[in-house]
Coordinates of C-alpha atoms in Angstrom, one line a residue:
M339 CA 0.0 0.0 0.0
G340 CA 1.4 3.4 -1.0
G341 CA 1.1 6.7 0.6
P342 CA -1.9 9.0 0.3
E343 CA -2.9 9.9 -3.2
M344 CA -1.9 13.3 -4.5
H345 CA -4.7 15.9 -5.1
P346 CA -5.3 16.3 -8.9
N347 CA -4.3 20.0 -8.7
Q348 CA -1.0 19.0 -7.0
A349 CA -0.4 16.2 -9.5
A350 CA -1.0 18.6 -12.4
F351 CA 1.4 21.1 -10.8
V352 CA 4.2 18.4 -10.5
E353 CA 3.6 17.4 -14.1
G354 CA 3.8 21.1 -15.2
V355 CA 7.1 21.6 -13.3
D356 CA 8.5 18.5 -15.0
H357 CA 7.5 19.8 -18.4
I358 CA 9.0 23.3 -17.7
L359 CA 12.3 21.8 -16.5
S360 CA 12.4 19.5 -19.6
K361 CA 12.5 22.7 -21.8
W362 CA 15.2 24.4 -19.7
T363 CA 18.3 24.3 -21.9
A364 CA 20.8 24.7 -19.1
L365 CA 19.3 21.8 -17.1
E366 CA 18.9 19.5 -20.1
L367 CA 22.6 20.1 -21.1
A368 CA 23.6 19.2 -17.5
V369 CA 21.6 16.0 -17.7
K370 CA 22.8 15.1 -21.2
H371 CA 26.4 15.6 -20.2
E372 CA 26.1 14.2 -16.7
W373 CA 27.4 17.3 -15.0
G374 CA 25.8 16.0 -11.8
G375 CA 27.8 12.8 -11.9
R376 CA 26.4 9.3 -12.3
S377 CA 23.2 10.2 -10.5
T378 CA 22.5 13.3 -12.7
Q379 CA 19.1 12.0 -13.9
D380 CA 18.1 11.3 -10.3
K381 CA 19.1 14.8 -9.3
R382 CA 17.0 16.2 -12.1
D383 CA 14.0 14.2 -11.0
N384 CA 14.6 15.2 -7.4
M385 CA 14.6 18.8 -8.5
V386 CA 10.9 18.5 -9.4
D387 CA 10.2 17.1 -5.9
E388 CA 12.2 19.9 -4.2
I389 CA 10.2 22.5 -6.1
S390 CA 6.9 20.8 -5.2
D391 CA 8.0 20.6 -1.6
Y392 CA 8.9 24.3 -1.6
F393 CA 5.4 25.2 -2.8
D394 CA 3.8 22.9 -0.3
T395 CA 5.6 24.6 2.5
L396 CA 4.5 28.0 1.2
V397 CA 0.9 26.9 1.0
R398 CA 1.0 25.5 4.6
K399 CA 2.4 28.8 5.8
R400 CA -0.3 30.7 3.8
Q401 CA 2.4 32.5 1.8
T402 CA 2.2 33.5 -1.8
P403 CA 4.9 32.0 -4.0
E404 CA 7.0 34.7 -5.7
P405 CA 9.1 34.1 -8.8
T406 CA 12.0 36.0 -7.2
D407 CA 12.1 33.7 -4.2
L408 CA 11.9 30.6 -6.5
Q409 CA 14.8 31.9 -8.6
G410 CA 17.1 31.5 -5.6
L411 CA 16.1 27.9 -5.0
L412 CA 16.6 27.1 -8.7
L413 CA 20.1 28.7 -8.7
D414 CA 21.0 26.8 -5.5
I415 CA 19.9 23.5 -6.9
L416 CA 21.8 24.1 -10.2
D417 CA 24.9 25.1 -8.3
D418 CA 24.8 22.4 -5.6
D419 CA 23.7 19.4 -7.8
F420 CA 25.1 20.3 -11.2
S421 CA 27.9 22.8 -10.6
I422 CA 26.2 25.3 -12.9
A423 CA 26.5 29.0 -12.6
L424 CA 24.0 30.6 -15.0
E425 CA 24.8 33.8 -16.8
D426 CA 21.7 34.0 -19.0
D427 CA 19.1 34.8 -16.3
S428 CA 17.0 31.8 -17.6
E429 CA 16.0 31.0 -14.0
K430 CA 13.8 34.1 -14.0
E431 CA 11.7 32.8 -16.9
V432 CA 11.6 29.3 -15.4
A433 CA 10.5 30.6 -12.0
R434 CA 7.9 32.8 -13.7
L435 CA 6.4 29.9 -15.6
I436 CA 6.4 27.6 -12.5
C437 CA 4.5 30.3 -10.6
I438 CA 2.0 30.7 -13.4
V439 CA 1.4 26.9 -13.4
F440 CA 1.0 26.9 -9.6
N441 CA -1.6 29.7 -9.7
E442 CA -3.5 28.0 -12.4
C443 CA -3.4 24.5 -10.9
K444 CA -4.5 25.6 -7.5
T445 CA -7.8 26.7 -9.1
G446 CA -8.1 23.5 -11.2
N447 CA -7.0 25.2 -14.4
Y448 CA -4.7 22.9 -16.3
A449 CA -4.5 24.8 -19.6
T450 CA -0.8 25.6 -19.4
V451 CA 0.1 22.1 -18.2
D452 CA -1.8 20.6 -21.1
R453 CA -0.1 23.0 -23.5
L454 CA 3.3 22.1 -22.1
A455 CA 2.5 18.4 -22.3
A456 CA 1.5 18.8 -26.0
E457 CA 4.7 20.7 -26.7
R458 CA 6.8 18.0 -25.0
D459 CA 5.0 15.3 -26.9
A460 CA 5.6 17.1 -30.2
R461 CA 9.3 17.5 -29.4
E462 CA 9.7 13.9 -28.4
K463 CA 7.8 12.8 -31.6
Q464 CA 10.0 15.0 -33.7
G465 CA 13.1 13.7 -31.9
N466 CA 12.1 10.1 -32.5
S467 CA 11.4 10.8 -36.2
T468 CA 14.8 12.5 -36.6
A469 CA 16.6 9.5 -34.9
A470 CA 14.7 7.1 -37.1
M471 CA 15.7 9.0 -40.3
Q472 CA 19.4 9.2 -39.2
S473 CA 19.5 5.4 -38.6
Q474 CA 18.5 4.7 -42.2

């Protein structure tokens, strides 16, 4: 028997965070090139959990998540887990998108999560088509 089931809004938020992180070039390069060592993929997956936990804590404290606060967490994770020091300010856009997804999901609006999922599916399908063509 597993733990308690996740509320659908929380599950959608976690999915949205995962989709956003999958589009973040700096993080994807870190994963591809294993900048976090042998457990790089695990660290990337744990990043989703850390972000979700961060928002859970804010909700319990009845605090409003702010992109500027989340930026610090993102930078800390990238530095600690992947030895990345960003110079492109991409953490600002990632934090902004995550806060948008959070605010939508808490009201049961999954439009952005659905759009991100469709974009990810299209990227993966295109990637699979390209790989198939290259192997011919």
